[in-house]
Coordinates of C-alpha atoms in Angstrom, one line a residue:
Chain A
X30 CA 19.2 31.5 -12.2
X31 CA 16.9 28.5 -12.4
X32 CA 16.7 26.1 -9.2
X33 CA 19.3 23.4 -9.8
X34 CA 17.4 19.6 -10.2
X35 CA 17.5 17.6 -7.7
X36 CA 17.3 13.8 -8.0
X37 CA 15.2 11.9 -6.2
X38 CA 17.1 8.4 -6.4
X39 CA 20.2 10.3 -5.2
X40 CA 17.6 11.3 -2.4
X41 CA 16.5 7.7 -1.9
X42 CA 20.1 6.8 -1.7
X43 CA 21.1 9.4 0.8
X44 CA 17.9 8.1 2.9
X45 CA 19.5 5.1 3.0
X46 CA 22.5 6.1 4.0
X47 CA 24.9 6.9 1.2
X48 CA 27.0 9.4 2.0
X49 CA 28.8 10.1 -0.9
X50 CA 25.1 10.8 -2.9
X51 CA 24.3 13.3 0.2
X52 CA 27.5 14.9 -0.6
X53 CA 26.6 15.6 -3.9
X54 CA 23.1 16.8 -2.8
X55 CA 25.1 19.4 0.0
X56 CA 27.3 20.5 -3.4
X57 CA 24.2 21.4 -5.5
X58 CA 22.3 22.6 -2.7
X59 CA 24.8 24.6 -1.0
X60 CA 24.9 27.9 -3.2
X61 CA 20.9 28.0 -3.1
X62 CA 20.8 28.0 0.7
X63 CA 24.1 29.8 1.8
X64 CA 22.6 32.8 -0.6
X65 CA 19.6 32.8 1.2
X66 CA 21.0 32.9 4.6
X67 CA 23.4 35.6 3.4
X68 CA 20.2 38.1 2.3
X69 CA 18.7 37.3 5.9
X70 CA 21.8 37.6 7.9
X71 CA 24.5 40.7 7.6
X72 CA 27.7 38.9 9.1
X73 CA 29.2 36.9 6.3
X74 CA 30.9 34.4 9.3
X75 CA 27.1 34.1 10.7
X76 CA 25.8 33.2 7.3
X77 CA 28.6 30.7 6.5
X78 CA 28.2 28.7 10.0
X79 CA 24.4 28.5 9.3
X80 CA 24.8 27.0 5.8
X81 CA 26.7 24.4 7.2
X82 CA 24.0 24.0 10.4
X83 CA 21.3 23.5 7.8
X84 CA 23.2 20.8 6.2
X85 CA 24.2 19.1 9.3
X86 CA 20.9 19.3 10.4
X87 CA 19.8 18.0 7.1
X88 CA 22.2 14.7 7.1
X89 CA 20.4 13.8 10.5
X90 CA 16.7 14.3 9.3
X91 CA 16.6 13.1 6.4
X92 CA 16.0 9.7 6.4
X93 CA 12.3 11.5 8.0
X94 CA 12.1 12.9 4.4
X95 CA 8.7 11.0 3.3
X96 CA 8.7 12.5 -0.4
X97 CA 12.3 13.4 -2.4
X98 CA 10.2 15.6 -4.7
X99 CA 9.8 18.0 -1.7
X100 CA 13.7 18.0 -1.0
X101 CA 13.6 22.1 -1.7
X102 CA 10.7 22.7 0.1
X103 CA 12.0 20.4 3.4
X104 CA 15.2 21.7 3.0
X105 CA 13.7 25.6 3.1
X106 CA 12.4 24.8 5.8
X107 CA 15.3 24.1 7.8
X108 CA 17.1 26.8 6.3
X109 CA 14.7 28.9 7.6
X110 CA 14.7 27.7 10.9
X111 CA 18.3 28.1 11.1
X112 CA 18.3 31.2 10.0
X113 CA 15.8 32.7 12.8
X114 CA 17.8 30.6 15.0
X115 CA 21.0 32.5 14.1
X116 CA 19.6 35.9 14.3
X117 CA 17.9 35.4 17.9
X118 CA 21.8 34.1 18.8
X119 CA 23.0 37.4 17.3
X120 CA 20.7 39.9 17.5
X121 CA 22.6 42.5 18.7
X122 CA 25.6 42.0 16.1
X123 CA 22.6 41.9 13.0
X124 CA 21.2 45.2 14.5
X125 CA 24.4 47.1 14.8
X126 CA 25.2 46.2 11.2
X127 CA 24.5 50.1 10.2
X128 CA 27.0 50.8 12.9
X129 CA 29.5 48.8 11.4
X130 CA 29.0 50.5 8.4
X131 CA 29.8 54.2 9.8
X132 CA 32.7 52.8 11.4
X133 CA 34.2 51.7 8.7
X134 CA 33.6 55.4 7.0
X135 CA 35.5 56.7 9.7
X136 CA 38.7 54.8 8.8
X137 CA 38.5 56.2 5.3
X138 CA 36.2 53.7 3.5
X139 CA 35.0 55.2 0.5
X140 CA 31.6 57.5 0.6
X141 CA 30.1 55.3 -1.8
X142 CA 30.5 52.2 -0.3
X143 CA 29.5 53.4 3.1
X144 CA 26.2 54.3 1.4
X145 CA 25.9 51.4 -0.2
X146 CA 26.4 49.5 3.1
X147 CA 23.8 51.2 4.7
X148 CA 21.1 50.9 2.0
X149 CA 22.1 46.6 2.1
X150 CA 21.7 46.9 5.7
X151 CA 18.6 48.7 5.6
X152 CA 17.3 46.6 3.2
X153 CA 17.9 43.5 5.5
X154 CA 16.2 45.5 7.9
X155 CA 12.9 46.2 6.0
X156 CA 12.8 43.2 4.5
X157 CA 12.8 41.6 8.1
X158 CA 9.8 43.3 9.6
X159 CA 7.8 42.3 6.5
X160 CA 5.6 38.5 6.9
X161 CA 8.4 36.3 6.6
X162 CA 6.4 34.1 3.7
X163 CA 6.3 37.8 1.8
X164 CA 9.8 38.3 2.3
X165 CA 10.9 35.0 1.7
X166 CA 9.2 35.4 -1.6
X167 CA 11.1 38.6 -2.1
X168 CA 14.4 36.6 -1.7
X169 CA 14.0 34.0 -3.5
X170 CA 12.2 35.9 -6.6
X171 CA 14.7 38.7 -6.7
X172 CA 17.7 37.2 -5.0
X173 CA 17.7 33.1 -6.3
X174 CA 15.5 34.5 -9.7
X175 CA 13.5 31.8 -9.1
X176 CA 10.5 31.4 -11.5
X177 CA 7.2 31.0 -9.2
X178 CA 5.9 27.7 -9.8
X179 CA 9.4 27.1 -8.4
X180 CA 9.0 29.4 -5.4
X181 CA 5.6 27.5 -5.3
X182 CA 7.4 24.0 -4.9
X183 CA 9.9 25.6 -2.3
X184 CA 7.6 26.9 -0.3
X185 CA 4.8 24.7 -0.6
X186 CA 2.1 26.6 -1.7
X187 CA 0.1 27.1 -4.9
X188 CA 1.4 29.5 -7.5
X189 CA -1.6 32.0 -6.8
X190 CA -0.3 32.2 -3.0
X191 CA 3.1 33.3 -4.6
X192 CA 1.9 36.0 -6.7
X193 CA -0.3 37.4 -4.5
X194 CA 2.8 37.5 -1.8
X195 CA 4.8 38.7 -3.8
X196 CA 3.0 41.7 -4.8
X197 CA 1.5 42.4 -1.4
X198 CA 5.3 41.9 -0.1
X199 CA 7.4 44.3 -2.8
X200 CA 4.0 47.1 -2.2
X201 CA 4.8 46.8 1.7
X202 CA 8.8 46.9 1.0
X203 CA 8.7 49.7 -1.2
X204 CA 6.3 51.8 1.1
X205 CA 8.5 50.8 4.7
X206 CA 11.7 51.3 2.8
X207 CA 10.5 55.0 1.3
X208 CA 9.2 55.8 5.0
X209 CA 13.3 54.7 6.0
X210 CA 14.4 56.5 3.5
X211 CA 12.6 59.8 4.9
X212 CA 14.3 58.8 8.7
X213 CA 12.0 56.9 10.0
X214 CA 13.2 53.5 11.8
X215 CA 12.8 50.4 9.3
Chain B
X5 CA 18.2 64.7 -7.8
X6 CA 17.6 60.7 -8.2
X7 CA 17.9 59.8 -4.1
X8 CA 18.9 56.4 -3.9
X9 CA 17.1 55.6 -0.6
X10 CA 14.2 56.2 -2.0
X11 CA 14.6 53.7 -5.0
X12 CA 13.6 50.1 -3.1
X13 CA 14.0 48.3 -6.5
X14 CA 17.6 49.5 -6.5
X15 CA 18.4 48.4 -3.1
X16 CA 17.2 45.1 -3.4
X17 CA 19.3 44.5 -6.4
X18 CA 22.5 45.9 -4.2
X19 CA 21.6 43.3 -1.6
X20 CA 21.4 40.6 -4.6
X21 CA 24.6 41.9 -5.9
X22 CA 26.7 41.6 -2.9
X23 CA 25.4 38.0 -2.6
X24 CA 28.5 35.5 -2.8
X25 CA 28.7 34.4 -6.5
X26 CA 27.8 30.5 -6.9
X27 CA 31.7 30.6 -8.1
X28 CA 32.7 31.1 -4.3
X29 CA 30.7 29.2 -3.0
X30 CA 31.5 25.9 -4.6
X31 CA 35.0 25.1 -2.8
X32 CA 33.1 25.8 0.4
X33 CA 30.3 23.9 -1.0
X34 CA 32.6 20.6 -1.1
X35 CA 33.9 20.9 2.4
X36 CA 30.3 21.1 4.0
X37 CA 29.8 18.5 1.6
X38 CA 32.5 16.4 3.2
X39 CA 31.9 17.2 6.9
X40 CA 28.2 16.9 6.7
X41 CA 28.0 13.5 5.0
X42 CA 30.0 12.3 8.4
X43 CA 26.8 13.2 10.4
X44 CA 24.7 11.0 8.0
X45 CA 22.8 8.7 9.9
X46 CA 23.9 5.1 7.7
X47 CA 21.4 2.6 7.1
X48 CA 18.6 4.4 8.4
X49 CA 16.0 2.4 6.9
X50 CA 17.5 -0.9 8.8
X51 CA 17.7 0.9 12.1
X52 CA 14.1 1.5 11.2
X53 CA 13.0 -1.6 10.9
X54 CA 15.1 -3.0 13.9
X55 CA 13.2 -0.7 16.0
X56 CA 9.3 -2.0 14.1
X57 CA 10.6 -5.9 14.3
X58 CA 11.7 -4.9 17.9
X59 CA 8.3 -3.4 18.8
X60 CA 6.5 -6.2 17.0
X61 CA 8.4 -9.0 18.9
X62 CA 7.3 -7.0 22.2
X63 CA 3.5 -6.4 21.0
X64 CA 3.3 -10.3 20.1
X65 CA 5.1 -11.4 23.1
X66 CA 2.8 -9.3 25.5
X67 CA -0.3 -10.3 23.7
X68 CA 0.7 -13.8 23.8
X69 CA 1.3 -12.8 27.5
X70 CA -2.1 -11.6 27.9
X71 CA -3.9 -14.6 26.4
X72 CA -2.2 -16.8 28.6
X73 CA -3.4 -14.6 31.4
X74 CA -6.9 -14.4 29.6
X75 CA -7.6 -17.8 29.0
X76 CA -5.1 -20.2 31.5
X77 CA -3.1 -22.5 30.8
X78 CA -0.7 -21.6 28.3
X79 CA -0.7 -22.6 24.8
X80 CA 2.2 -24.5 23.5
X81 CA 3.1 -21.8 21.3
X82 CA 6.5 -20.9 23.7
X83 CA 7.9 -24.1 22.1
X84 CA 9.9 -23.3 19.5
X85 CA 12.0 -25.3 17.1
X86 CA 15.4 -23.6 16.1
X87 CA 16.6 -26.0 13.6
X88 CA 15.6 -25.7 10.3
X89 CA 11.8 -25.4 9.2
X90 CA 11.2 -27.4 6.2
X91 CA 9.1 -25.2 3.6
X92 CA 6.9 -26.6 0.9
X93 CA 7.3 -25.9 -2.4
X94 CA 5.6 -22.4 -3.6
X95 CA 2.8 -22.6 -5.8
X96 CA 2.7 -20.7 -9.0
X97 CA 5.1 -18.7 -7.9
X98 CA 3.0 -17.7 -4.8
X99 CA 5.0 -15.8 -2.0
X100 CA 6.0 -18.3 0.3
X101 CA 8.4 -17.4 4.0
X102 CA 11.0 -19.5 2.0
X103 CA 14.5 -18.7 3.3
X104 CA 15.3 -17.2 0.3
X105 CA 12.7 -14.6 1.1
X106 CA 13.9 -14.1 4.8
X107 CA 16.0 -12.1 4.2
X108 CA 18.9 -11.4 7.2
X109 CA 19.1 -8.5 8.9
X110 CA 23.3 -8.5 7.9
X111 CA 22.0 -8.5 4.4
X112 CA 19.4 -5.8 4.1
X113 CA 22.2 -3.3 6.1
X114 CA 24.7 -4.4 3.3
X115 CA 22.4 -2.7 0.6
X116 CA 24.3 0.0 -1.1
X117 CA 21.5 2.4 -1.8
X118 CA 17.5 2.0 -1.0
X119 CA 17.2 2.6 -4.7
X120 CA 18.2 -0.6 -5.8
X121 CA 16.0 -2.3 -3.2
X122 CA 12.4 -1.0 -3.6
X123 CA 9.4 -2.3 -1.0
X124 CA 7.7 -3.8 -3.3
X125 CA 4.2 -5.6 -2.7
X126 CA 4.8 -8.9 -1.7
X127 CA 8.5 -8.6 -1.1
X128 CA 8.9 -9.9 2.4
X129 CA 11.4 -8.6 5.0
X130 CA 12.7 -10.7 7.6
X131 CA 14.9 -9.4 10.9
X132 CA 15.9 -13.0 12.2
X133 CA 18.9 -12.0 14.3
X134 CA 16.9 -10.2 17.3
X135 CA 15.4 -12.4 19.0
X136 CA 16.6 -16.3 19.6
X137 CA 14.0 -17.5 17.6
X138 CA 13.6 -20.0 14.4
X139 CA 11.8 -17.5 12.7
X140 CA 10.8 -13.8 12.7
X141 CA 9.6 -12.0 9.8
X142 CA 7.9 -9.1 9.4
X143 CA 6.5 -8.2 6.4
X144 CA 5.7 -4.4 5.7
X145 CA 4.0 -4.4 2.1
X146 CA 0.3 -5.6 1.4
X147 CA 0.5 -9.3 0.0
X148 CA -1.7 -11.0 -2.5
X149 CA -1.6 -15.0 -3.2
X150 CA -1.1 -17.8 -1.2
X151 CA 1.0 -17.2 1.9
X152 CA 2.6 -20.0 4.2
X153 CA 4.0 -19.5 7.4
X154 CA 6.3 -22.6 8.8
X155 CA 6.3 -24.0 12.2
X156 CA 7.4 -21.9 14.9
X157 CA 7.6 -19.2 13.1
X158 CA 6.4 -15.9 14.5
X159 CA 4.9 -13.2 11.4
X160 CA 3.7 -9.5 11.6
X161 CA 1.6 -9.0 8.8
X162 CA 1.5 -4.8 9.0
X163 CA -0.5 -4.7 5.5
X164 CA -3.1 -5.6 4.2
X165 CA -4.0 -9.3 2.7
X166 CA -6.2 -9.3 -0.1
X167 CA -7.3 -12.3 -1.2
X168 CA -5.0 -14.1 0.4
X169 CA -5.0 -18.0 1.2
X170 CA -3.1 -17.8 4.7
X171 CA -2.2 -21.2 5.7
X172 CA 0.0 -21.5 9.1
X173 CA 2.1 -24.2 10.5
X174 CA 2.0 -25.6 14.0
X175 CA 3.2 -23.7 17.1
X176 CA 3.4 -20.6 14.8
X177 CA 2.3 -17.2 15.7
X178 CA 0.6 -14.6 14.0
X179 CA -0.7 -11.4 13.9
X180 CA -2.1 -9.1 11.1
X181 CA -2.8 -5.5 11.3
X182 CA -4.8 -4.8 8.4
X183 CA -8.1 -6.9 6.9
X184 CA -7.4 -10.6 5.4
X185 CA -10.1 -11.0 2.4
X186 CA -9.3 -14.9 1.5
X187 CA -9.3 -18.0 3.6
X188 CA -7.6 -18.8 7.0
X189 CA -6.3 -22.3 7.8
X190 CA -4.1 -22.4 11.7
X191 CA -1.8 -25.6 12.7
X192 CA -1.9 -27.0 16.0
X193 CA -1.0 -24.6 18.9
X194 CA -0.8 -21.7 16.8
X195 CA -2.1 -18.4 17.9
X196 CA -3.3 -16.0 15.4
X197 CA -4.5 -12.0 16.1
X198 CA -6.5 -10.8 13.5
X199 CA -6.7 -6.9 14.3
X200 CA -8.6 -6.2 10.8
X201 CA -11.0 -9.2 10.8
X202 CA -11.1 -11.7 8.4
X203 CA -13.8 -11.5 5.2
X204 CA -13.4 -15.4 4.9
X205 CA -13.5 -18.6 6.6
X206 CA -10.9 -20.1 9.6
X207 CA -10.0 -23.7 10.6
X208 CA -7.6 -24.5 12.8
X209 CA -6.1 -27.8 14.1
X210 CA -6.0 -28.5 18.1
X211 CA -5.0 -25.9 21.0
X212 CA -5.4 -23.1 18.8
X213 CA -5.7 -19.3 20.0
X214 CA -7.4 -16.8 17.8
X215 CA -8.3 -13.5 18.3
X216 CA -10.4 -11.5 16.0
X217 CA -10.9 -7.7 16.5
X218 CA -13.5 -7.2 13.7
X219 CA -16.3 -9.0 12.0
X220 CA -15.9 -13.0 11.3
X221 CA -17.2 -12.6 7.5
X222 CA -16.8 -16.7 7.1
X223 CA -17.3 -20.2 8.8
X224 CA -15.0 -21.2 12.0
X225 CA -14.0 -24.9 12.4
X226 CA -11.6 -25.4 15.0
X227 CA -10.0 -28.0 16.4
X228 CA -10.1 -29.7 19.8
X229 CA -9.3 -27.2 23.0
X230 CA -8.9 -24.6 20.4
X231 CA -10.1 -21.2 21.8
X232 CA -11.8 -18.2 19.4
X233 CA -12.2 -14.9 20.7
X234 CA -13.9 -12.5 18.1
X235 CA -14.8 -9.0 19.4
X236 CA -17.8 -8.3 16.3
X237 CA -20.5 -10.3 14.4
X238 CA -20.0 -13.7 13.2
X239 CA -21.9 -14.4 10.0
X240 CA -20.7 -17.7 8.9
X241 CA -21.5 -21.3 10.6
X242 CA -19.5 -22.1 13.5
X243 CA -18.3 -25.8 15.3
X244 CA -17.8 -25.5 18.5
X245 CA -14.9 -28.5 19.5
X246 CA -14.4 -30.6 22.0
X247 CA -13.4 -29.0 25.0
X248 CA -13.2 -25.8 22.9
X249 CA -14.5 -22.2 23.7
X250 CA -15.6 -19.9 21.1
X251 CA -16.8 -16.3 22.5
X252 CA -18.6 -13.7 20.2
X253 CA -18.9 -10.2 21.3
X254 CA -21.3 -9.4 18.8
X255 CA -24.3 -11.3 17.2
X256 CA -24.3 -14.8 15.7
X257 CA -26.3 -15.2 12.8
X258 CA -25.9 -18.6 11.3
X259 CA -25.7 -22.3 12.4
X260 CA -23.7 -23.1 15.8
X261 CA -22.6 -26.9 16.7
X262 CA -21.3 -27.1 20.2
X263 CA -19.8 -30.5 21.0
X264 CA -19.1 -32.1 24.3
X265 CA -17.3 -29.8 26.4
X266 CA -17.3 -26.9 24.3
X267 CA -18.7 -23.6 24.9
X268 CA -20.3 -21.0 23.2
X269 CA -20.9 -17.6 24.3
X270 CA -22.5 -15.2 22.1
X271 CA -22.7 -11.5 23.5
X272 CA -25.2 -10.6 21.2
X273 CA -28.2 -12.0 20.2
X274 CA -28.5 -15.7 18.4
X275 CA -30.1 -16.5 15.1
X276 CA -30.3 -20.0 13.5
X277 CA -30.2 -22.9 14.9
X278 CA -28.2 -24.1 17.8
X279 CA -27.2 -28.0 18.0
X280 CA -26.0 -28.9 21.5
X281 CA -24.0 -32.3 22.2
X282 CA -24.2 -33.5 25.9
X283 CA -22.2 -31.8 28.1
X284 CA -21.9 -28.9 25.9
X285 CA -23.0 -25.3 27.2
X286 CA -23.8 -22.0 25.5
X287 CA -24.7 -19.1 26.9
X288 CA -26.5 -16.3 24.7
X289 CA -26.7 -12.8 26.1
X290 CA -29.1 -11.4 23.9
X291 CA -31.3 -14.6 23.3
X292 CA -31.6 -17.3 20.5
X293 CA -34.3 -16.4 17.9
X294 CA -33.9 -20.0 16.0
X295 CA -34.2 -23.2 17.1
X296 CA -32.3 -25.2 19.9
X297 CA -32.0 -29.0 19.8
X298 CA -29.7 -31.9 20.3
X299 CA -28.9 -33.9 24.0
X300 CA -27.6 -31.2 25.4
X301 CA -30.3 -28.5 24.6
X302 CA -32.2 -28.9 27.7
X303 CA -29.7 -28.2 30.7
X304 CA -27.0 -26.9 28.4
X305 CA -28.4 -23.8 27.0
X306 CA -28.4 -20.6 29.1
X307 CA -30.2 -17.0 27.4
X308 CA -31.2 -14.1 28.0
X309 CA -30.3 -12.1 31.1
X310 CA -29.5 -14.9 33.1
X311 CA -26.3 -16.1 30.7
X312 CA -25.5 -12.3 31.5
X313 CA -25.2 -12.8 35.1
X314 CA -23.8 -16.1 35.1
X315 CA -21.0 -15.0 32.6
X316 CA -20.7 -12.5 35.3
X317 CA -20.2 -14.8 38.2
X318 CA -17.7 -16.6 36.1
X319 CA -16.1 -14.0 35.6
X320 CA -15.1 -15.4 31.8
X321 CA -16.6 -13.2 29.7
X322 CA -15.3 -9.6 28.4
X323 CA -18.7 -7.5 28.0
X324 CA -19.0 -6.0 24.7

């Protein structure tokens, strides 16, 4: 799924005030940034009221926006931010998320999907305790299927930098997620 | 047995899976859309530049301030006309602080989009509803060509002027952050702040202030009472007028006339010669390596160490 163009006079005019071309930025951008908070954060609710932080957040910054061309990358950035923001808020909740899970499997949820819970949950977990440039790679690679001179542009760094986070980050992932696999914490 | 913990590749494509589809995402897509667009700051760029013409207005008025301060009695500069400044015609379609080009504040917020009004070189930007003023522009871009600033008018300059021919009315003020690489010419009672020095030449007309942060690259002719202040070397010839006071920081190395009542004060050291009118003084910090003559050489001319101390005594003289 290719990053969706952004264009930078519709940037210029938001800058200046527009709302209805910052509207249609939110509408394009919206999908890109609500899936990324989803992958970091495992209470749908949580991940929906972040979205719609980083864009508020957004609509007050960014007349500080110095180049449109980096509207991915500054708009990351916040996303990002929010995101840490919204898991220190909710720690506890993220945490308990395998907990959740079992719960529901006591009501009469299906084996599968309890199973399936837990190895999203755990995933989330893993991916959390890797560098968060590595896993932030991770997502937007496998999650966005971003190409990586487009994970470059998002994330501000040359398209060497990506490669070499993204192997060193899926190496790291597989090897945590293997030693969760055989009961150790993530 | 295939254990699906142990397959990372497979869980990271669960996680992707259970993702929200960009399909579910667009209805809540437009109402984020809609609320966050309410929290959009409007006219951003205009509240901008209220706050750089507001800071501008302050840094002039408190330099202007200081000066007074600095040199005495105040320059006539607080006098300023509200009615309408007449503006000569522009040359060759030279940029000229027409009214045309000031534009009103009212009119730059009324700008759908910043798109379709671009900072281009030479386009001028004028905020004349803050302050009760005849005139206040600031301009933001770097200018080229001939500039005129009218009477009473006061101009921030916050790029740079390259090869510019600067000509400024009477009671007008002045002051330009970046280097000015043409010719100066000041009205009466105008005071002028030169922050990146000045590659060519100044005259002024009477009562003039200037103030030069960098190196004087031209000739200096002022007019009666006018003072000069320059806080680097002077390389071009300089007239000292009438009751005038030119102070140099840094070293003078060309011709100096000092008529009758003027005063020169060099910080530096002197070079070329020095032609002293009766009842003119100069003192010259660093000493005068060319020749001294005229009626006022004999008692007029102080060097050395002792124009140190007596600049001292005075009390008029900023050490370099």
């Amino acid at each position: 799924m290719p990053l969706p163009e952004i264009d930078c006079v519709q940037v210029l005019a938001a800058q200046s005030g527009d709302r209805e071309a910052f509207a249609g930025l939110v509408e394009v951008a919206y999908p890109v940034v609500a899936r990324y908070l989803a992958s970091r954060l495992s209470r749908a609710s949580d991940a929906s009221d972040a979205a719609q932080d980083v864009f508020v957040a957004a609509a007050t910054s960014i007349a500080r926006l110095r180049d449109p061309r980096a509207f991915w990358g500054w708009l990351f950035t916040i996303a990002r931010r929010t995101g840490d923001h919204q898991r220190r808020q909710h720690r506890g909740a993220h945490e308990a998320a395998p907990a959740a899970y079992a719960a529901m499997a006591c009501d009469g949820a299906a084996e599968g999907d309890l199973l399936r819970g837990e190895r999203i949950a755990w995933v989330r977990a893993v991916l959390d305790t890797l560098p968060t440039r590595h896993a932030d790679a991770i997502r937007l690679r496998h999650f966005e299927g971003l190409s990586y001179e487009q994970i470059a542009a998002v994330l501000g760094v040359p398209k060497k930098t990506v490669d070499t986070w993204l192997r060193r980050g899926l190496q790291c992932f597989r090897e945590r997620f293997q030693r969760v696999a055989e009961g150790d914490a993530p | 047995m295939n254990d699906p913990f142990r397959d990372a590749d497979r869980a990271l494509e669960e996680l992707r899976d259970s993702l929200p589809a960009d399909a579910e995402l667009q209805g809540r897509a437009r109402e984020v859309a809609s609320r966050a667009a309410q929290c959009l700051n409007q006219g951003p760029v205009a509240s901008r530049l209220r706050w750089t013409a507001a800071a501008t207005a302050a840094a002039v008025l408190a330099t202007v301030g200081a000066l007074v301060l600095w040199w005495g009695a105040p320059p006539p500069v607080a006098v300023v006309r509200r009615d309408p400044v007449p503006v000569p015609a522009p040359t060759r379609g030279a940029p000229v602080l027409s009214d045309e080009l000031l534009r009103p504040a009212a009119e730059l917020v009324a700008l759908p989009a910043l798109a379709e009004y671009r900072f281009d070189r030479s386009q001028l930007v004028a905020l004349d509803r803050l302050a009760p003023l005849s005139t206040l522009a600031v301009v933001i871009a770097d200018v080229q060509g001939t500039l005129e600033v009218p009477d009473g008018a006061i101009v921030f300059f916050a790029g740079r002027l390259e090869g510019v021919s600067l000509r400024i009315g009477s009671r007008a003020a002045v002051h330009c952050l970046g280097p000015v690489s043409g010719n100066i010419v000041v009205g009466d009672g105008s005071l002028l702040l030169l922050a990146g020095g000045v590659a060519g030449g100044i005259e002024s007309g009477q009562r003039a202030r200037l103030v030069i942060d960098h190196r004087l690259g031209g000739s200096c002719r002022l007019g009666a009472g006018s003072h000069l202040l320059c806080r680097a070397d002077v390389a071009g010839p300089i007239d000292v007028p009438v009751d005038g006071v030119v102070a140099i920081t840094g070293s003078f190395r060309s011709q100096a006339t000092v008529a009758a009542g003027g005063t020169l004060i060099v910080g530096g050291e002197g070079r070329g010669g020095l032609a002293m009118h009766a009842g003119a003084r100069a003192f010259v910090c660093g000493g005068w390596r060319g020749g001294v003559y005229g009626p006022g050489s004999s008692d007029g001319v102080v060097l050395g160490e002792a124009a140190r101390r007596a600049l001292e005594r005075a009390a008029a003289f900023e050490r370099p």
